[in-house]
Coordinates of C-alpha atoms in Angstrom, one line a residue:
X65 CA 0.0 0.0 0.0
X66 CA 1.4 3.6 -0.8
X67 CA 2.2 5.6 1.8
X68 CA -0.2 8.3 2.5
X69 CA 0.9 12.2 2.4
X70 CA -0.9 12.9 5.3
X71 CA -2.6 10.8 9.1
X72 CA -4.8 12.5 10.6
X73 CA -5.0 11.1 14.4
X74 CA -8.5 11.9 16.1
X75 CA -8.9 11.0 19.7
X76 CA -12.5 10.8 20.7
X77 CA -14.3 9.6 23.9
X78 CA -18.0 10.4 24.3
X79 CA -18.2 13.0 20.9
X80 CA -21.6 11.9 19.5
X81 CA -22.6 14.9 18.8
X82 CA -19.2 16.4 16.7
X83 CA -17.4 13.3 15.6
X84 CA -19.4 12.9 12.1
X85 CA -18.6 16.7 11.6
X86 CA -14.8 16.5 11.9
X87 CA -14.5 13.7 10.0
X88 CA -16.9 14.8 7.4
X89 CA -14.6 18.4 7.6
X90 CA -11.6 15.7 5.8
X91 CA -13.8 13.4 3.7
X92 CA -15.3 16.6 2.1
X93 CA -12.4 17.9 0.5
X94 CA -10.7 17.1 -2.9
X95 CA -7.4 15.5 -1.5
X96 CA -7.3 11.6 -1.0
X97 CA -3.8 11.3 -0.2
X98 CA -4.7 10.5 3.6
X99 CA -5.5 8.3 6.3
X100 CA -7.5 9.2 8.9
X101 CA -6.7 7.0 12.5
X102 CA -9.5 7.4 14.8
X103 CA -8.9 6.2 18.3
X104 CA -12.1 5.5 20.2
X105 CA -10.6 5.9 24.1
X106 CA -13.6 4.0 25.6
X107 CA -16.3 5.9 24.5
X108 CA -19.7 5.2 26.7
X109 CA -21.6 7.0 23.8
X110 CA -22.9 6.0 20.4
X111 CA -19.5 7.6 19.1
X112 CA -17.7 4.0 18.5
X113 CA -20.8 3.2 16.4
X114 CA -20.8 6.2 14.6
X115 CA -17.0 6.2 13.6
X116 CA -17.9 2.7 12.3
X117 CA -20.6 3.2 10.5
X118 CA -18.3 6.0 8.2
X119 CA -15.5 3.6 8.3
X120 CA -17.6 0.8 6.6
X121 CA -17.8 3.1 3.4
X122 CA -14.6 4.9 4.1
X123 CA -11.3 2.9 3.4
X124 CA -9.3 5.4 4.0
X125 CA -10.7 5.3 7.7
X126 CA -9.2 3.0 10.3
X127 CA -11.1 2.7 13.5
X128 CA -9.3 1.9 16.6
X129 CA -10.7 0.4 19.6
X130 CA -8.5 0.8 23.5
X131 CA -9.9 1.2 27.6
X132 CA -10.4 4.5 28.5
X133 CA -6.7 6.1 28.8
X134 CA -6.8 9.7 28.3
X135 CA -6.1 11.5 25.4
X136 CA -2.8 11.2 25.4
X137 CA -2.2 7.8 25.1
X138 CA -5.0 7.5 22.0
X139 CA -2.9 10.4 20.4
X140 CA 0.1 8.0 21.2
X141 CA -1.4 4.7 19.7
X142 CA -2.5 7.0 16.3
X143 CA 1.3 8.2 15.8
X144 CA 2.4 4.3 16.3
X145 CA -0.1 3.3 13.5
X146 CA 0.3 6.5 11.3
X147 CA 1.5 5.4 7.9
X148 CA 1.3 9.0 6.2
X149 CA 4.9 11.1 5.6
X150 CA 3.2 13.3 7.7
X151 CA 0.6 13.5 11.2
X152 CA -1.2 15.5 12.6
X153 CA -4.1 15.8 15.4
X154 CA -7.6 16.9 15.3
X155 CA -10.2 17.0 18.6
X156 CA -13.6 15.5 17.9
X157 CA -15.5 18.7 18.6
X158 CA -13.2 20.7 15.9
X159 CA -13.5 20.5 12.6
X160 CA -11.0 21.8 9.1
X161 CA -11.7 25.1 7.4
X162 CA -12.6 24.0 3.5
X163 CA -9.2 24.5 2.2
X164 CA -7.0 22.6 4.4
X165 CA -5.5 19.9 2.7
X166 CA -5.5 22.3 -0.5
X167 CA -3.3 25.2 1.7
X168 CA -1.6 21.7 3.5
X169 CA 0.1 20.6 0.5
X170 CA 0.9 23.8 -1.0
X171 CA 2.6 24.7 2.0
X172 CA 4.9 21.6 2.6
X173 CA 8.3 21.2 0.6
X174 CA 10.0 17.8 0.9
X175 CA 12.2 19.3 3.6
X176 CA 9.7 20.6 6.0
X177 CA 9.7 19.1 9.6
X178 CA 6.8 21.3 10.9
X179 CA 4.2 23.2 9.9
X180 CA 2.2 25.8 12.3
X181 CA -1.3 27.5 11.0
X182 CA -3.4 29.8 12.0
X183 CA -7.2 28.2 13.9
X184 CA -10.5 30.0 14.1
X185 CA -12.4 30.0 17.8
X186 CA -16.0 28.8 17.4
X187 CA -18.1 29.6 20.4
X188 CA -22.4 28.5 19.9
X189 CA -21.5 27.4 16.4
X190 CA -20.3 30.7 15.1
X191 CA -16.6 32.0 14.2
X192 CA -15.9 34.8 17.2
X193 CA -12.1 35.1 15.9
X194 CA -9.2 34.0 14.7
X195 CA -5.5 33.2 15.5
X196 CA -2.4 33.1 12.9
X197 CA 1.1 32.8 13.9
X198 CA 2.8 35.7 12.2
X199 CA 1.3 38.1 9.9
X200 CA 2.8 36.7 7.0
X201 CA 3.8 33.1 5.7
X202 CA 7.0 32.2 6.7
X203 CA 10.1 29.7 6.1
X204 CA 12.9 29.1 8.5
X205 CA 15.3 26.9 6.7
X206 CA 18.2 26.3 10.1
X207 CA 17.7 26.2 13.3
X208 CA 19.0 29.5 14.5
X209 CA 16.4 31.4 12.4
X210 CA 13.5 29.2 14.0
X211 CA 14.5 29.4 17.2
X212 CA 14.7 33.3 16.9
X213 CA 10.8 33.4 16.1
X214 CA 9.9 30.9 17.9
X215 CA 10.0 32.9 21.3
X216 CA 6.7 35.2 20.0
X217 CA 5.2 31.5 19.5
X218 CA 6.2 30.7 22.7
X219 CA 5.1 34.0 24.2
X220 CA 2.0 33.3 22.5
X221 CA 1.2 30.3 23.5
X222 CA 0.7 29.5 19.8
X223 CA 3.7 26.5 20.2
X224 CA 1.3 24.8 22.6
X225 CA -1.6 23.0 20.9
X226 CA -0.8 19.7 18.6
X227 CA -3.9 20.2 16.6
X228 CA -2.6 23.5 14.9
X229 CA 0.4 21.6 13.9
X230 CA 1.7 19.2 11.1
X231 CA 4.6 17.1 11.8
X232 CA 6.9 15.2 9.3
X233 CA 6.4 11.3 10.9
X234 CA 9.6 10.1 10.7
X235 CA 11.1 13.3 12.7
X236 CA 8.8 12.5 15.4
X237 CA 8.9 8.7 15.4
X238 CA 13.0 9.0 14.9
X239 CA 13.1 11.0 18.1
X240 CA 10.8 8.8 20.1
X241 CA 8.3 11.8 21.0
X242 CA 5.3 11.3 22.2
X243 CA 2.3 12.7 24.7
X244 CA 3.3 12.0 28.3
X245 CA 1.2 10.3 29.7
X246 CA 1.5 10.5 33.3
X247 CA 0.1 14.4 33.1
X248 CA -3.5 15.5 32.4
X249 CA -2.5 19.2 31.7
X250 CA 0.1 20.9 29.9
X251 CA 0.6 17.5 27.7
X252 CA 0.0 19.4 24.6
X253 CA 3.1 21.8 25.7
X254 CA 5.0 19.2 26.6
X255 CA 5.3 17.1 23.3
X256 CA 5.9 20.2 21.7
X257 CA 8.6 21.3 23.9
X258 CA 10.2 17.9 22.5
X259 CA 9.3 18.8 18.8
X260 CA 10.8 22.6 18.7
X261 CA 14.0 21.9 20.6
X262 CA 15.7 20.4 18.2
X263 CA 13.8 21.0 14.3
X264 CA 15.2 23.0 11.5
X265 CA 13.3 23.2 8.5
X266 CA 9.6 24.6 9.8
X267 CA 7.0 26.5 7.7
X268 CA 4.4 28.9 9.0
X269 CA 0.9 29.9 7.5
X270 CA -1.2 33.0 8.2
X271 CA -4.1 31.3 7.3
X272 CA -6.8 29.7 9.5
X273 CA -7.0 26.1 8.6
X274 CA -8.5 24.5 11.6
X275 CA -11.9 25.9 13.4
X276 CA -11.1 25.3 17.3
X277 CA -14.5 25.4 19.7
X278 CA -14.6 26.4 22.8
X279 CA -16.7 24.2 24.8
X280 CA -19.8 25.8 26.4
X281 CA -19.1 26.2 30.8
X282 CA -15.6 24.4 30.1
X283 CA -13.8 26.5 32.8
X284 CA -17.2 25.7 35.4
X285 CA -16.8 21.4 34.7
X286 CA -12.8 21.0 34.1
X287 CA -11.1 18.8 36.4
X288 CA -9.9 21.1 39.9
X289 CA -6.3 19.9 39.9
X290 CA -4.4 19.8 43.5
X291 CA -1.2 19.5 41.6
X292 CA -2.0 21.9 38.3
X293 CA 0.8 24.2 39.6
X294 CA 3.7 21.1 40.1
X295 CA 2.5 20.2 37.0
X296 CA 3.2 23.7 34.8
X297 CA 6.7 24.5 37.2
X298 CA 7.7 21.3 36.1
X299 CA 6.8 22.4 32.5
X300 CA 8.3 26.2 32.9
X301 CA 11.6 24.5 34.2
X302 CA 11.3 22.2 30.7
X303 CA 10.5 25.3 28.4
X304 CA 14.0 27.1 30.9
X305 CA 16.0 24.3 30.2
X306 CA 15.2 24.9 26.5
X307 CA 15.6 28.5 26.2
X308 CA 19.2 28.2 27.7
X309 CA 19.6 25.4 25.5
X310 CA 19.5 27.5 22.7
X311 CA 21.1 30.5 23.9
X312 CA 18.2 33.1 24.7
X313 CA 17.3 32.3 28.2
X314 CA 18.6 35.4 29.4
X315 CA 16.9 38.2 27.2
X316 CA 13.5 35.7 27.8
X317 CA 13.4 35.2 31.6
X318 CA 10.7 38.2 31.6
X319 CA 8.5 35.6 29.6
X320 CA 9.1 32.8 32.2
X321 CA 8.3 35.1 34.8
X322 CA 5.2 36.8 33.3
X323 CA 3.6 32.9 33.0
X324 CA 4.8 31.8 36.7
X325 CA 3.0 34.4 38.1
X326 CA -0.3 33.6 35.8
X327 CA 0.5 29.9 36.8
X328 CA 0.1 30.6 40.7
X329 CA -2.9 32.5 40.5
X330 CA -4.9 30.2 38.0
X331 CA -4.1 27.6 40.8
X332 CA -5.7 29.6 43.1
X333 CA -8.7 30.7 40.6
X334 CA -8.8 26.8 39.9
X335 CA -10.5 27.0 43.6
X336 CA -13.8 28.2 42.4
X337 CA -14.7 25.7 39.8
X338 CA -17.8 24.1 40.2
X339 CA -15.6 20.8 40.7
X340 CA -13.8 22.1 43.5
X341 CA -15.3 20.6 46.4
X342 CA -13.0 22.0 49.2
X343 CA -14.4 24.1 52.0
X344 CA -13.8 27.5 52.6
X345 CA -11.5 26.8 55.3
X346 CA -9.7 23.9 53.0
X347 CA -9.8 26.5 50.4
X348 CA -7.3 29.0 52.5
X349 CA -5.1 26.0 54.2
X350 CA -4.6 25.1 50.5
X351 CA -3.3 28.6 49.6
X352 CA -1.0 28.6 52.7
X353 CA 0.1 24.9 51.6
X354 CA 1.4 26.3 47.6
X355 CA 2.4 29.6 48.9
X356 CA 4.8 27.8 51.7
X357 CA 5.8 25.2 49.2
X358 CA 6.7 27.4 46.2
X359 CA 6.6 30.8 47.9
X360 CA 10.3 31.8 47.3
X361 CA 9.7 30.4 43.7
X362 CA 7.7 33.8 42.8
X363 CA 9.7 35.7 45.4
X364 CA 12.9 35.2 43.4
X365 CA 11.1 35.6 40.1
X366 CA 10.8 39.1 38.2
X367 CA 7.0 41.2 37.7
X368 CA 7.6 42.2 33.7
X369 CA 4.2 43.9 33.5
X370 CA 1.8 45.8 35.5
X371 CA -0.5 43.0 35.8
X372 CA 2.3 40.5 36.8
X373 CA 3.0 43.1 39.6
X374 CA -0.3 43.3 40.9
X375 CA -0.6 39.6 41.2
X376 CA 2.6 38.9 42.5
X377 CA 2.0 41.6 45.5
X378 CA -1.4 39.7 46.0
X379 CA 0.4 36.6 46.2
X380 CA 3.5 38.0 48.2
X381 CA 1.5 39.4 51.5
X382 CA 1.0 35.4 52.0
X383 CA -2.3 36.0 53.1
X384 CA -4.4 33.4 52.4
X385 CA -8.1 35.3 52.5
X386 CA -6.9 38.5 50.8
X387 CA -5.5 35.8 48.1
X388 CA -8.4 34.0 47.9
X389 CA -10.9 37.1 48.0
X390 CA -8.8 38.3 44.6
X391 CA -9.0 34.6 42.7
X392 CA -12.8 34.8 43.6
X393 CA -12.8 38.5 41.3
X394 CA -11.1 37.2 39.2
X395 CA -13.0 33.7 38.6
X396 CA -16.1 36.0 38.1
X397 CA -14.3 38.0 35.5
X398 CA -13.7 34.5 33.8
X399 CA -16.9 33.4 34.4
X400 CA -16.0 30.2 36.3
X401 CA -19.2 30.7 39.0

């Protein structure tokens, strides 16, 4: 069989209402050069059925069946079956803008590692914006010239997702990268940490090729995570260790510090989700608990911006009600309550 241009790995676990769409989003277009892996993670659903039904006309889709495992570890088993020269990832409740695969392959050269494109957001079924990397389309042939741009990607947060992304196969499969799976945030940043470090040849589209929706009340159900801010240290020291890899820690550190101070008070805003089910009173001996922990992590850090400043001061008087009275403004403002 001839190897496909592109796999396109779709995780999905209880989609039946968006599954047919994103596939349909592929199947619609005038490219067959493709495979498209669907990994079922233990859907409860009528997704499985759905997927199969599509797959019984479709050769082109492969339908694959594992326990309940996370996302992660279905976006794992897709890259270990992906055939194509090239993967890439798609959510269940997104779908492709109609000129995808047509922009995809006009993009790509035979030397390209990585591709990055611009998404739409979707919120109630309407386009409310949009996202693009740079203004312009852009090609870094070496190293040094990506990592130069990279740090507005970073800065961003445009390096993060894996669904905004095209990889050549063989540079991740050759480098042994893949979703970690022992983290259920911040995974996205992770593997892509692993990607940037060390690729040369990457491309860069202005366009919008991928329609990203944002779920309705997906800050009020998300997971409350004790350990979200262990979790994106451990990911800032990752994304340090990188940056003096290549050379530009020291005129980025104001970056770093910007997101450390971001990352302590979402874990304190984290406290007001609906799935938070600690008492007031657990609510301020957790706050005591982080800022004791890490407190000399933000002392020693830098405020880069006025709003890093204000948050950091809030943070710094270590007291835990004045703390929590300002994540509960602020998880208003977000609309977590």
């Amino acid at each position: 069989m001839p190897t496909p241009f592109l796999s396109i790995v779709i995780p999905v676990y209880n989609a039946e209402q968006t599954i047919s769409h994103a596939i349909q989003s592929i199947l619609s277009q005038n490219f067959h050069d493709i495979e498209i892996i669907v990994v079922n993670d233990g859907s409860t659903d009528q997704s499985y059925e759905i997927c199969h039904n599509i797959a019984l006309n479709e050769p082109r889709l492969s339908l694959i069946n594992i326990h309940n495992s996370g996302v992660s570890c279905a976006r794992n088993v897709g890259i270990e079956q992906a055939k194509g020269k090239y993967i890439t990832f798609l959510d269940a409740d997104d779908y492709y803008s109609s000129n995808f695969l047509k922009e995809l392959t006009s993009q790509i050269d035979e030397n390209t590692e990585l591709l990055i494109y611009g998404y739409n957001i979707v919120r109630d079924g309407v386009i409310s914006g949009f996202r693009i990397p740079f203004r312009d389309c852009m090609h870094f042939n070496t190293q040094d010239e990506f990592r130069k741009a990279a740090i507005s990607l970073i800065e961003n947060e445009m390096i993060n997702a894996p669904w905004n992304k095209v990889y050549l196969t063989s540079y991740i499969k050759n480098n042994k990268i893949n979703f970690p799976t022992e983290i259920d945030i911040g995974e996205d940043l992770k593997f892509n940490i692993l990607v940037v470090r060390e690729v040369s040849s990457v491309k860069a589209c202005n366009q919008a090729l991928v329609n990203y929706t944002v779920k309705k009340g997906e800050g009020l159900v998300s997971k409350f995570r004790p350990n979200r801010l262990e979790i994106r240290l451990s990911l800032l020291n990752e994304m340090k260790e990188m940056l003096d890899y290549w050379g530009v820690l020291g005129e980025n550190q104001h970056m770093l510090d910007r997101f450390l101070v971001r990352d302590f008070m979402a874990s304190f805003i984290d406290l007001y989700k609906k799935t938070c089910s600690l008492s007031y009173k657990e609510k301020l001996s957790f706050i005591n608990n982080v800022v004791k922990r890490e407190g000399n992590v933000l002392k020693n850090s830098a405020a880069p911006d006025l709003l890093s400043y204000i948050l950091k001061s809030i943070i710094n008087t270590k007291r835990s009600v004045i703390i929590l009275f300002f994540a509960k403004l602020l998880s208003l403002k977000r609309g977590l309550r």
